JSON list of C-alpha atoms in Angstrom, two decimals:
[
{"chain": "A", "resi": 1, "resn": "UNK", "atom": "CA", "xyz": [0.00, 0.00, 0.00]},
{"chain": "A", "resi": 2, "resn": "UNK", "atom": "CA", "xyz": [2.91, 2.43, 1.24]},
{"chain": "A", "resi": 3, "resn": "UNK", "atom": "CA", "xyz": [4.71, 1.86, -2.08]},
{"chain": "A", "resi": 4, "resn": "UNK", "atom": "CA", "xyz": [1.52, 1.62, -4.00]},
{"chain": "A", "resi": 5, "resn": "UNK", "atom": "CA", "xyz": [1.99, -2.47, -4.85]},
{"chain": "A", "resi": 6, "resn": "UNK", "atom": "CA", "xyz": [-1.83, -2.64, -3.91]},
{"chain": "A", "resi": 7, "resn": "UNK", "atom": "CA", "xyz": [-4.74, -1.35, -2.72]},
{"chain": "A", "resi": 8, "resn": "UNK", "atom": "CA", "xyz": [-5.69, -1.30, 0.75]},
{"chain": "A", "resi": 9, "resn": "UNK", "atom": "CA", "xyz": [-9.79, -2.98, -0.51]},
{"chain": "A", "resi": 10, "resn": "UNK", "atom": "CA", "xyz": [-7.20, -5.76, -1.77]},
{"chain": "A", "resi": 11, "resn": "UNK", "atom": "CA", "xyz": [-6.72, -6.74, 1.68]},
{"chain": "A", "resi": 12, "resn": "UNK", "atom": "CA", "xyz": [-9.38, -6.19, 3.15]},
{"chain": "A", "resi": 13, "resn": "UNK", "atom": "CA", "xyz": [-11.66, -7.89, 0.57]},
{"chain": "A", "resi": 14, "resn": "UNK", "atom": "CA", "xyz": [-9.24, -11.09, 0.50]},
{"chain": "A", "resi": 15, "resn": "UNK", "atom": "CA", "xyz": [-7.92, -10.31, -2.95]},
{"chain": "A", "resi": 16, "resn": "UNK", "atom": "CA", "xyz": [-4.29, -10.56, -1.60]},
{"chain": "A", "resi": 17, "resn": "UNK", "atom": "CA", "xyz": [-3.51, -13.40, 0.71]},
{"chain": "A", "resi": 18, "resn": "UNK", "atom": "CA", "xyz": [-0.34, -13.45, 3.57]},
{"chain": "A", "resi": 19, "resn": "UNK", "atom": "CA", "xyz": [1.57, -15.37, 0.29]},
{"chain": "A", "resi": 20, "resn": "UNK", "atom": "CA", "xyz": [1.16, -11.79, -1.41]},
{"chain": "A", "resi": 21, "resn": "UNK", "atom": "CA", "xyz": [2.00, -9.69, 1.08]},
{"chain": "A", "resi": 22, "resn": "UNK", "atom": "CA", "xyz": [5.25, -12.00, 1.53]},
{"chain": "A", "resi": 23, "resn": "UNK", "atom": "CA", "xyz": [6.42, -11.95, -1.93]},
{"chain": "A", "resi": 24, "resn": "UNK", "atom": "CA", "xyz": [5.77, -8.03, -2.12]},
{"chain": "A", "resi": 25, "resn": "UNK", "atom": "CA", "xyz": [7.63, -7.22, 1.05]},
{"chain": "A", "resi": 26, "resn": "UNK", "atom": "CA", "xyz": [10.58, -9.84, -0.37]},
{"chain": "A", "resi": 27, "resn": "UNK", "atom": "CA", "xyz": [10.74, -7.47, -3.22]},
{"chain": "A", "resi": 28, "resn": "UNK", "atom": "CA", "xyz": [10.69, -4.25, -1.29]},
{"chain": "A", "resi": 29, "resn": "UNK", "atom": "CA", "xyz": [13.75, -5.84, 0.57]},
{"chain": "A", "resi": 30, "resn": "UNK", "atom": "CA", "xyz": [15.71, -6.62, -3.09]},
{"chain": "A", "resi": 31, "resn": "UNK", "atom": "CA", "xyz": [14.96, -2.96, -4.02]},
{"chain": "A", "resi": 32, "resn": "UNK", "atom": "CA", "xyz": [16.15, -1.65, -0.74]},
{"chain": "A", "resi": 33, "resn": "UNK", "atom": "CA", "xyz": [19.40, -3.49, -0.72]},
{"chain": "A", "resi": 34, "resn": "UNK", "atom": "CA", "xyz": [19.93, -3.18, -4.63]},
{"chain": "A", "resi": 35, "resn": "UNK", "atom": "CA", "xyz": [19.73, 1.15, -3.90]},
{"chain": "A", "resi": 36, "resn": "UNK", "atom": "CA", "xyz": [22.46, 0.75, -0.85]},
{"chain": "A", "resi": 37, "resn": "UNK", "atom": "CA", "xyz": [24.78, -1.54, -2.93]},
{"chain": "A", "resi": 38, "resn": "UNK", "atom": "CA", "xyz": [24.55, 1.21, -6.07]},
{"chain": "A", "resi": 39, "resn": "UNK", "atom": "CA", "xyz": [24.83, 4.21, -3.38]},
{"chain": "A", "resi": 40, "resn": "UNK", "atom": "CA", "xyz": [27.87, 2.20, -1.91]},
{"chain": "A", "resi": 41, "resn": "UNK", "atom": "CA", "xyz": [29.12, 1.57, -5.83]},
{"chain": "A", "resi": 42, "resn": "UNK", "atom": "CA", "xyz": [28.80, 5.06, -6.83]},
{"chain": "A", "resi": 43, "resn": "UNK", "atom": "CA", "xyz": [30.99, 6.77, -4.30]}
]
């Protein structure tokens, strides 16, 4: 929701399961560390 991967209704209406969530969050992680390994790179 924060990063606008889905909706909040999503949730709430069972569209997106725990599974979901996980795999979102996983790839929030990858982004995070993939910026702080190219800010690390670039200096």
């Amino acid at each position: 929701m924060i990063k606008g991967m889905c909706r909040y209704e999503s949730l709430l209406d069972c569209t997106l399961d725990l599974a979901d969530i996980a795999l979102m969050n996983d790839a929030l992680d990858v982004m995070d560390d993939n910026r702080t390994l190219a800010e690390e790179a670039s200096k």
